Tab-separated table of C-alpha atoms in Angstrom:
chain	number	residue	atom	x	y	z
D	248	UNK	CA	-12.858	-21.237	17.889
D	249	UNK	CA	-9.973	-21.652	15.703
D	250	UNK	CA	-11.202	-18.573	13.248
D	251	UNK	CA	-10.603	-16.352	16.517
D	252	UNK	CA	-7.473	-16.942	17.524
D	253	UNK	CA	-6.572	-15.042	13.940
D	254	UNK	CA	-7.647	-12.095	15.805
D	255	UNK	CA	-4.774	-10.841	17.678
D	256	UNK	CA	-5.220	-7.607	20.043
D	257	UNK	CA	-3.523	-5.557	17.511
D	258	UNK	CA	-5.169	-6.323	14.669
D	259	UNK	CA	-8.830	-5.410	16.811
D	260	UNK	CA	-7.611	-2.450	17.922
D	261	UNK	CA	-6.351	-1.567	14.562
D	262	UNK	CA	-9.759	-2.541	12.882
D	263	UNK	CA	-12.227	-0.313	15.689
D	264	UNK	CA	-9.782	2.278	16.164
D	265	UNK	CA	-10.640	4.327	13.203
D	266	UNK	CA	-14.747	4.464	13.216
D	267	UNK	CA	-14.548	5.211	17.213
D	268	UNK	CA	-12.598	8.212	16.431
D	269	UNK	CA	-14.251	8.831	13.399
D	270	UNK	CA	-17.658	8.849	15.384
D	271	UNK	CA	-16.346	11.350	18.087
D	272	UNK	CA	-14.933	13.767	15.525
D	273	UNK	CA	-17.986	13.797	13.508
D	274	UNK	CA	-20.031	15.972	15.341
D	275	UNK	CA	-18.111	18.467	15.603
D	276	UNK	CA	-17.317	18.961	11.254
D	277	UNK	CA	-19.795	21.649	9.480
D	278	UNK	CA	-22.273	19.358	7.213
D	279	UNK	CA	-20.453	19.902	4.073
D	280	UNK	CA	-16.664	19.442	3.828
D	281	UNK	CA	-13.861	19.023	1.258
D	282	UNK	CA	-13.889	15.201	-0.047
D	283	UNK	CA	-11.351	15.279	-3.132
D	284	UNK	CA	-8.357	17.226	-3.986
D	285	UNK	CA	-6.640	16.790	-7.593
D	286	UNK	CA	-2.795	16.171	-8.407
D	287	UNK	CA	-2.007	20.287	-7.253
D	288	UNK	CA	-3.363	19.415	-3.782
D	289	UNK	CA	-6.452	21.825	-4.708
D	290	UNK	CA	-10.087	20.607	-3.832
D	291	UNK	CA	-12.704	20.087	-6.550
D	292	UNK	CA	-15.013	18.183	-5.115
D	293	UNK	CA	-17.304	19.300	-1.534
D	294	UNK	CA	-19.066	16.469	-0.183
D	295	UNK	CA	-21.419	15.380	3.123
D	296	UNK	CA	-19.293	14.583	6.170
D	297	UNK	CA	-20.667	11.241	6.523
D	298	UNK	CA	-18.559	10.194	3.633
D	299	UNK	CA	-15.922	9.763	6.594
D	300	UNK	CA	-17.478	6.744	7.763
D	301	UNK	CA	-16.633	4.714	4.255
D	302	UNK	CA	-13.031	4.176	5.118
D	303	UNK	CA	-13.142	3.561	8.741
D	304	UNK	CA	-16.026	0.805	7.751
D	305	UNK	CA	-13.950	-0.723	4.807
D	306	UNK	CA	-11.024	-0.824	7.330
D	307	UNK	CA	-13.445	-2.909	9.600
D	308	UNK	CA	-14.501	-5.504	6.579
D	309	UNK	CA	-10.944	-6.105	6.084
D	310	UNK	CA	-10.098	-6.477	9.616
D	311	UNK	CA	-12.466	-8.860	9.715
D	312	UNK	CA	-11.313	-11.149	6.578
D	313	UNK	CA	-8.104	-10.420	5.896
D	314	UNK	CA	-6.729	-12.465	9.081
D	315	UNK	CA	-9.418	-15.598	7.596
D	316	UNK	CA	-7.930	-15.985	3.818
D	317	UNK	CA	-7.373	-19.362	3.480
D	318	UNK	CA	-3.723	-20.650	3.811
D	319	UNK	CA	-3.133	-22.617	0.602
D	320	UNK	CA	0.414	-21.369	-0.379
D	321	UNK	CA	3.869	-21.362	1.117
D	322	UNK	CA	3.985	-17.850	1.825
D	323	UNK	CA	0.228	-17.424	3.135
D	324	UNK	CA	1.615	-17.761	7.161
D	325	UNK	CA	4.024	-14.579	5.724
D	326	UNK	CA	1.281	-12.569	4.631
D	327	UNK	CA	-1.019	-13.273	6.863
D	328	UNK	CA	1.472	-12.524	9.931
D	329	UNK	CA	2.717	-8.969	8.092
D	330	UNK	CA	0.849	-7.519	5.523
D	331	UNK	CA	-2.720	-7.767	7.518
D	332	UNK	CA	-0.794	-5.600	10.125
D	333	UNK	CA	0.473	-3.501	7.629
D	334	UNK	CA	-2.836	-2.866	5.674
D	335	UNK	CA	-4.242	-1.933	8.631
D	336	UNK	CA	-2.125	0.675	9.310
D	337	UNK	CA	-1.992	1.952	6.164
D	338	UNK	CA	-5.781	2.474	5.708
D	339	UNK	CA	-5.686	3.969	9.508
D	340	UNK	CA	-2.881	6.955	8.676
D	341	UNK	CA	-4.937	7.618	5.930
D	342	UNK	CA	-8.258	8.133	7.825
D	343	UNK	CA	-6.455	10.325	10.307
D	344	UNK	CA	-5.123	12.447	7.749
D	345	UNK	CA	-8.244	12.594	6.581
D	346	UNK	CA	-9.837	13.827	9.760
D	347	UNK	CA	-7.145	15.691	10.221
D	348	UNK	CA	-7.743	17.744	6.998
D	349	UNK	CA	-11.518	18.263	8.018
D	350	UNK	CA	-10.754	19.100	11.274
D	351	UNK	CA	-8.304	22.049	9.929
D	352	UNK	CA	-10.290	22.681	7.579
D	353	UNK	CA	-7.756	22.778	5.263
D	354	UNK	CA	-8.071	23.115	1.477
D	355	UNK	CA	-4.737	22.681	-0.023
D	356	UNK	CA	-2.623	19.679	0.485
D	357	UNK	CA	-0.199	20.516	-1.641
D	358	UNK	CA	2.512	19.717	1.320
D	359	UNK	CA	0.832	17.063	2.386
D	360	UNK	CA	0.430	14.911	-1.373
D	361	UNK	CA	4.676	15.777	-1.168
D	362	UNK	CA	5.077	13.737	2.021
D	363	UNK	CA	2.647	10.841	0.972
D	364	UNK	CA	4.735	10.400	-2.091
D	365	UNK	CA	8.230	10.309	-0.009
D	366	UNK	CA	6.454	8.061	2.385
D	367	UNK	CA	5.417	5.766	-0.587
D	368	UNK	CA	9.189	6.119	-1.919
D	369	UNK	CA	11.037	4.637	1.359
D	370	UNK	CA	7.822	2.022	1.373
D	371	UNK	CA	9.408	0.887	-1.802
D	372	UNK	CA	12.918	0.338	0.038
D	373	UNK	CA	11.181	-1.690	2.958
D	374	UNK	CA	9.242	-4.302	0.164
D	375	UNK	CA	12.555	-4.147	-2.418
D	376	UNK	CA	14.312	-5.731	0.811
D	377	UNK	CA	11.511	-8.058	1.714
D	378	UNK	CA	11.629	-9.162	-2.144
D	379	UNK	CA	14.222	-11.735	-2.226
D	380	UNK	CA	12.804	-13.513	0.838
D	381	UNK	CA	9.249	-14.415	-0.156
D	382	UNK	CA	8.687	-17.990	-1.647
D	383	UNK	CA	6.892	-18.803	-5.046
D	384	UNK	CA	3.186	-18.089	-4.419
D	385	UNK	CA	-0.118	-17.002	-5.976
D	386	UNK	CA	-0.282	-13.972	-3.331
D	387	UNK	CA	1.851	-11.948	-3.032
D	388	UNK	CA	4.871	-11.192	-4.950
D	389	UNK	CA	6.058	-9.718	-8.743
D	390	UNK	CA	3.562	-12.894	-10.181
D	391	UNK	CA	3.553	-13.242	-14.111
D	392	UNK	CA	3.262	-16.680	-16.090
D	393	UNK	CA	6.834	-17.005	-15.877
D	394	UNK	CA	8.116	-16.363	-12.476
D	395	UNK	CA	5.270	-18.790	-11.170
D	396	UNK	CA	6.478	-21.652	-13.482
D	397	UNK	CA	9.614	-22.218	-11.845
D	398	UNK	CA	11.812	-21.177	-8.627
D	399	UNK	CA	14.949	-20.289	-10.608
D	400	UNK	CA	12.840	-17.670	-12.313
D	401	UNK	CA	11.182	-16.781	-9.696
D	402	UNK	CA	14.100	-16.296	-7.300
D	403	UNK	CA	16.290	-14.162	-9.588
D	404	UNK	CA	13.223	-11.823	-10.828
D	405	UNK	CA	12.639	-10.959	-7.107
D	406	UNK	CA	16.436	-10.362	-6.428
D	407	UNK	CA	16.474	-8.276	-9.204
D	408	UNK	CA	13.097	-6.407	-8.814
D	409	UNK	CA	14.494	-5.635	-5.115
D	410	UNK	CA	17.798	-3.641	-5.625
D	411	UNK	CA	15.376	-1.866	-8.367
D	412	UNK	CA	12.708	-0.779	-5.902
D	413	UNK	CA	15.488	0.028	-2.745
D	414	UNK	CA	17.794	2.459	-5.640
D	415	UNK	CA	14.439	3.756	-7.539
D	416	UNK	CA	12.996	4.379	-3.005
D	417	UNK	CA	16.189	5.945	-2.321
D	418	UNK	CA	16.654	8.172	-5.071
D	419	UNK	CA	13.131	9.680	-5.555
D	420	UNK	CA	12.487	9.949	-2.110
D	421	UNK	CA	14.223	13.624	-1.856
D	422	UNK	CA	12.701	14.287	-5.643
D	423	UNK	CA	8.924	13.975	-4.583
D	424	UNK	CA	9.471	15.525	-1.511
D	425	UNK	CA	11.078	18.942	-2.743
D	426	UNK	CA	8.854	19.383	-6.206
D	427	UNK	CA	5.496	20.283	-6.468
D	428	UNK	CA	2.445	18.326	-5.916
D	429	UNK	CA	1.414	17.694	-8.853
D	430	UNK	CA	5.395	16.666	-10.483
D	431	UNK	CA	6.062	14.713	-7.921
D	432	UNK	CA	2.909	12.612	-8.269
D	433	UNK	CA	3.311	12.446	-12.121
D	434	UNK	CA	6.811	11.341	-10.781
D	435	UNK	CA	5.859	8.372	-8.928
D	436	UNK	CA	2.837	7.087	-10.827
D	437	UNK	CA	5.328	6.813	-14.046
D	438	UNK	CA	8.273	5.412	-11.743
D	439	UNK	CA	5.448	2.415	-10.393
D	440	UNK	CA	4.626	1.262	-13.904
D	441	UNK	CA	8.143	1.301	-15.270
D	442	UNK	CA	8.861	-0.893	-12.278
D	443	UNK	CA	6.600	-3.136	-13.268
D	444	UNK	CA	7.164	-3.273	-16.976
D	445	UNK	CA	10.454	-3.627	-16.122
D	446	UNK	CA	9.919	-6.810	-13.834
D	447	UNK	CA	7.880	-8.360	-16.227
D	448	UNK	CA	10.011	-8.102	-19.393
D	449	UNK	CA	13.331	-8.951	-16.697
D	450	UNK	CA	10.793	-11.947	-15.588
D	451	UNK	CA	10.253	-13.091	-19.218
D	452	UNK	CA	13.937	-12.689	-19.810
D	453	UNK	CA	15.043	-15.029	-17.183
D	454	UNK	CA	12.590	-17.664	-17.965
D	455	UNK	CA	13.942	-17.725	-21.656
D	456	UNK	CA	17.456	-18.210	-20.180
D	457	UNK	CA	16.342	-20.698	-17.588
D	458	UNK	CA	14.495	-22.949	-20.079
D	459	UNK	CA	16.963	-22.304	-22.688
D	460	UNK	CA	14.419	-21.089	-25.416
């Protein structure tokens, strides 16, 4: 009885929400409908509408065992009480927009990819300030070799790794929003891995200094 108490009202209405609406929609889409759109926002790919169903039904599976992983670190209670939430709602804006688009009948998104990317940008803000406060642990976190041998390392990586993401949110928010589609992706795809190279060689850094090699 334990495993059910996990399941807070949210997090089921979350979960169903998606494939209920999903289901009523559904009948009323032509057969075939746009399924893929490319980094201009232009479709190339046309697909059966009951591709719609995959998402609402992954959303489900990870209702279901997301709130379950087992607890075995010191930030597990943090992700379990946030990011399940969070996922949730992530993968649920994304199958409305994708009804949305069906519904509409719409096949160019080039607006649309703009305002995903912005939205992605001030996402980086919220975690760069969340950063700092999460513990060492094997979840969730900037984890490489060295900022999961000690806290020292750890600690300062994350500190630093967070004013990165909040200045690298705040200043390519407006950029992504007022290019084109297919810059602004280009834009943020290169922006997420120098982040992370940069973390890592910063991580490695710190470790050297902490351990004095």
């Amino acid at each position: 009885m334990k495993v059910f108490k996990k399941y807070s009202l949210e997090i089921i209405f979350l979960t169903i929400l998606p494939l209920i609406i999903t289901l009523f929609i559904l009948p009323n889409l032509p057969d075939n409908l746009i399924m893929h759109f490319n980094l201009a926002g232009e479709a190339d790919r046309i697909g059966n509408k009951n591709e719609l169903i995959i998402l609402p039904l992954i959303n489900i599976l990870l209702g279901i065992l997301l709130p379950i992983l087992p607890n075995k670190t010191p930030s597990a209670s943090f992700f379990n009480k946030y990011s399940v939430e969070f996922t949730l709602v992530l993968i649920n804006i994304i199958c409305y927009i994708m009804l949305f688009i069906s519904y509409k009948n719409i096949n160019n998104i080039n607006n649309l990819i703009n305002v995903f990317w912005t939205f992605l940008c001030l996402l980086l803000v919220l975690i760069g300030n969340y950063l700092p406060k999460i513990r060492n642990n094997s979840i969730i976190g900037i984890r490489t070799k060295w900022t999961l041998s000690n806290h020292d390392t750890w600690y300062k990586t994350h500190k630093f790794s967070g004013k990165l993401f909040v200045i690298c949110g705040i200043v390519f928010a407006p950029v992504c929003f007022f290019t084109s589609s297919k810059i602004s992706s280009i834009i943020f795809l290169t922006m997420l891995i120098l982040l992370t190279i940069t973390s890592t060689i910063y991580s490695y850094r710190i470790f050297k200094t902490v351990n004095k090699i």
